[in-house]
PDB file of C-alpha atoms in Angstrom:
ATOM      1  CA  UNK A   1     -19.255 -22.268 220.306  1.00 64.00           C
ATOM      2  CA  UNK A   2     -19.634 -19.889 217.327  1.00 73.00           C
ATOM      3  CA  UNK A   3     -21.804 -20.698 214.379  1.00 76.00           C
ATOM      4  CA  UNK A   4     -18.590 -20.615 211.597  1.00 75.00           C
ATOM      5  CA  UNK A   5     -17.172 -23.595 214.330  1.00 76.00           C
ATOM      6  CA  UNK A   6     -20.366 -25.581 214.269  1.00 74.00           C
ATOM      7  CA  UNK A   7     -20.673 -25.232 210.647  1.00 76.00           C
ATOM      8  CA  UNK A   8     -16.417 -26.625 210.428  1.00 76.00           C
ATOM      9  CA  UNK A   9     -17.188 -29.607 212.620  1.00 77.00           C
ATOM     10  CA  UNK A  10     -20.108 -30.485 210.668  1.00 73.00           C
ATOM     11  CA  UNK A  11     -17.962 -30.533 207.190  1.00 74.00           C
ATOM     12  CA  UNK A  12     -15.648 -32.348 209.058  1.00 75.00           C
ATOM     13  CA  UNK A  13     -17.672 -35.067 209.907  1.00 71.00           C
ATOM     14  CA  UNK A  14     -19.446 -35.213 206.361  1.00 68.00           C
ATOM     15  CA  UNK A  15     -15.897 -35.847 205.033  1.00 68.00           C
ATOM     16  CA  UNK A  16     -15.167 -38.583 207.586  1.00 65.00           C
ATOM     17  CA  UNK A  17     -18.364 -40.197 206.886  1.00 65.00           C
ATOM     18  CA  UNK A  18     -18.249 -40.378 203.240  1.00 61.00           C
ATOM     19  CA  UNK A  19     -14.791 -41.657 203.634  1.00 63.00           C
ATOM     20  CA  UNK A  20     -16.059 -44.559 205.748  1.00 63.00           C
ATOM     21  CA  UNK A  21     -18.605 -45.307 203.221  1.00 62.00           C
ATOM     22  CA  UNK A  22     -15.855 -45.192 200.548  1.00 63.00           C
ATOM     23  CA  UNK A  23     -13.787 -47.913 202.697  1.00 67.00           C
ATOM     24  CA  UNK A  24     -16.493 -49.937 203.460  1.00 72.00           C
ATOM     25  CA  UNK A  25     -18.204 -50.558 200.273  1.00 81.00           C
ATOM     26  CA  UNK A  26     -19.327 -54.210 200.082  1.00 87.00           C
ATOM     27  CA  UNK A  27     -18.294 -54.364 196.401  1.00 88.00           C
ATOM     28  CA  UNK A  28     -14.661 -53.509 197.843  1.00 90.00           C
ATOM     29  CA  UNK A  29     -14.753 -56.380 200.234  1.00 91.00           C
ATOM     30  CA  UNK A  30     -16.286 -58.642 198.089  1.00 94.00           C
ATOM     31  CA  UNK A  31     -14.400 -57.986 195.231  1.00 94.00           C
ATOM     32  CA  UNK A  32     -11.333 -58.154 197.097  1.00 94.00           C
ATOM     33  CA  UNK A  33     -12.178 -61.754 198.558  1.00 96.00           C
ATOM     34  CA  UNK A  34     -13.358 -63.026 195.328  1.00 97.00           C
ATOM     35  CA  UNK A  35      -9.698 -62.047 193.548  1.00 97.00           C
ATOM     36  CA  UNK A  36      -7.702 -63.224 196.624  1.00 97.00           C
ATOM     37  CA  UNK A  37      -9.951 -66.705 196.690  1.00 97.00           C
ATOM     38  CA  UNK A  38      -9.525 -66.972 192.434  1.00 97.00           C
ATOM     39  CA  UNK A  39      -5.647 -66.151 192.918  1.00 97.00           C
ATOM     40  CA  UNK A  40      -5.672 -69.198 195.305  1.00 96.00           C
ATOM     41  CA  UNK A  41      -8.291 -71.680 193.493  1.00 95.00           C
ATOM     42  CA  UNK A  42      -6.746 -70.969 189.846  1.00 96.00           C
ATOM     43  CA  UNK A  43      -3.051 -72.001 191.480  1.00 95.00           C
ATOM     44  CA  UNK A  44      -4.417 -75.106 192.879  1.00 92.00           C
ATOM     45  CA  UNK A  45      -5.741 -75.604 188.867  1.00 93.00           C
ATOM     46  CA  UNK A  46      -2.727 -75.044 187.402  1.00 93.00           C
ATOM     47  CA  UNK A  47      -0.978 -78.463 188.345  1.00 90.00           C
ATOM     48  CA  UNK A  48      -4.085 -80.783 188.664  1.00 88.00           C
ATOM     49  CA  UNK A  49      -3.684 -84.129 190.061  1.00 87.00           C
ATOM     50  CA  UNK A  50      -4.969 -87.460 188.204  1.00 88.00           C
ATOM     51  CA  UNK A  51      -7.264 -87.975 190.549  1.00 89.00           C
ATOM     52  CA  UNK A  52      -8.934 -84.691 191.192  1.00 86.00           C
ATOM     53  CA  UNK A  53      -8.779 -85.337 187.052  1.00 88.00           C
ATOM     54  CA  UNK A  54     -10.533 -88.539 187.584  1.00 89.00           C
ATOM     55  CA  UNK A  55     -13.155 -87.078 190.175  1.00 89.00           C
ATOM     56  CA  UNK A  56     -14.447 -84.081 187.718  1.00 87.00           C
ATOM     57  CA  UNK A  57     -14.428 -86.679 184.575  1.00 90.00           C
ATOM     58  CA  UNK A  58     -11.246 -84.824 182.710  1.00 89.00           C
ATOM     59  CA  UNK A  59     -12.643 -81.184 183.454  1.00 91.00           C
ATOM     60  CA  UNK A  60     -10.062 -78.878 185.239  1.00 92.00           C
ATOM     61  CA  UNK A  61     -12.761 -77.925 187.747  1.00 93.00           C
ATOM     62  CA  UNK A  62     -10.240 -75.749 190.349  1.00 93.00           C
ATOM     63  CA  UNK A  63      -8.949 -73.956 186.964  1.00 94.00           C
ATOM     64  CA  UNK A  64     -12.185 -73.101 185.507  1.00 96.00           C
ATOM     65  CA  UNK A  65     -13.580 -72.116 188.946  1.00 96.00           C
ATOM     66  CA  UNK A  66     -10.552 -70.104 189.672  1.00 96.00           C
ATOM     67  CA  UNK A  67     -10.534 -68.179 186.713  1.00 97.00           C
ATOM     68  CA  UNK A  68     -14.298 -67.607 187.174  1.00 97.00           C
ATOM     69  CA  UNK A  69     -13.890 -66.271 190.728  1.00 98.00           C
ATOM     70  CA  UNK A  70     -11.190 -64.013 189.268  1.00 98.00           C
ATOM     71  CA  UNK A  71     -13.800 -62.422 186.752  1.00 98.00           C
ATOM     72  CA  UNK A  72     -16.152 -61.856 189.293  1.00 97.00           C
ATOM     73  CA  UNK A  73     -13.608 -59.942 191.744  1.00 97.00           C
ATOM     74  CA  UNK A  74     -12.610 -57.940 188.760  1.00 97.00           C
ATOM     75  CA  UNK A  75     -15.819 -56.871 187.629  1.00 96.00           C
ATOM     76  CA  UNK A  76     -16.770 -55.841 191.200  1.00 94.00           C
ATOM     77  CA  UNK A  77     -13.294 -53.696 191.410  1.00 94.00           C
ATOM     78  CA  UNK A  78     -13.913 -52.219 188.065  1.00 95.00           C
ATOM     79  CA  UNK A  79     -17.786 -51.462 189.264  1.00 92.00           C
ATOM     80  CA  UNK A  80     -16.501 -49.751 192.346  1.00 89.00           C
ATOM     81  CA  UNK A  81     -14.077 -47.768 190.363  1.00 89.00           C
ATOM     82  CA  UNK A  82     -16.521 -46.597 187.633  1.00 90.00           C
ATOM     83  CA  UNK A  83     -19.107 -45.638 189.953  1.00 83.00           C
ATOM     84  CA  UNK A  84     -18.174 -44.550 193.380  1.00 77.00           C
ATOM     85  CA  UNK A  85     -20.481 -44.632 196.599  1.00 69.00           C
ATOM     86  CA  UNK A  86     -21.941 -41.441 196.560  1.00 68.00           C
ATOM     87  CA  UNK A  87     -21.637 -39.601 199.618  1.00 61.00           C
ATOM     88  CA  UNK A  88     -23.863 -39.632 202.336  1.00 58.00           C
ATOM     89  CA  UNK A  89     -26.018 -36.006 202.359  1.00 64.00           C
ATOM     90  CA  UNK A  90     -26.737 -34.902 205.936  1.00 57.00           C
ATOM     91  CA  UNK A  91     -29.708 -32.045 206.327  1.00 64.00           C
ATOM     92  CA  UNK A  92     -27.953 -29.746 209.042  1.00 59.00           C
ATOM     93  CA  UNK A  93     -30.401 -28.063 211.725  1.00 59.00           C
ATOM     94  CA  UNK A  94     -30.819 -25.300 209.168  1.00 64.00           C
ATOM     95  CA  UNK A  95     -32.088 -27.352 206.535  1.00 61.00           C
ATOM     96  CA  UNK A  96     -34.704 -29.279 208.685  1.00 60.00           C
ATOM     97  CA  UNK A  97     -35.896 -25.662 210.142  1.00 58.00           C
ATOM     98  CA  UNK A  98     -36.339 -24.552 206.257  1.00 57.00           C
ATOM     99  CA  UNK A  99     -38.094 -27.791 205.278  1.00 52.00           C
TER     100      UNK A  99
END
């Protein structure tokens, strides 16, 4: 293998690593789950039963919790969009020899 081939492979691996880091960013996972569960709980809170309102002393807890979960999930996703994860910097063998 020539020096050029090694450099090309290293840059390809760095690109794949950066893509994997963006895909598996915890903010994306947490935000997506909170949005999904927030939608489910909000839908459950739109038409509360009388017994569930009696249990919570007249407060529609499912609606408020669902809206809170939606807000938190959207916050995480907006945070991810505004400040994406920085790509991981990998030192090449030449950089390690020079240091």
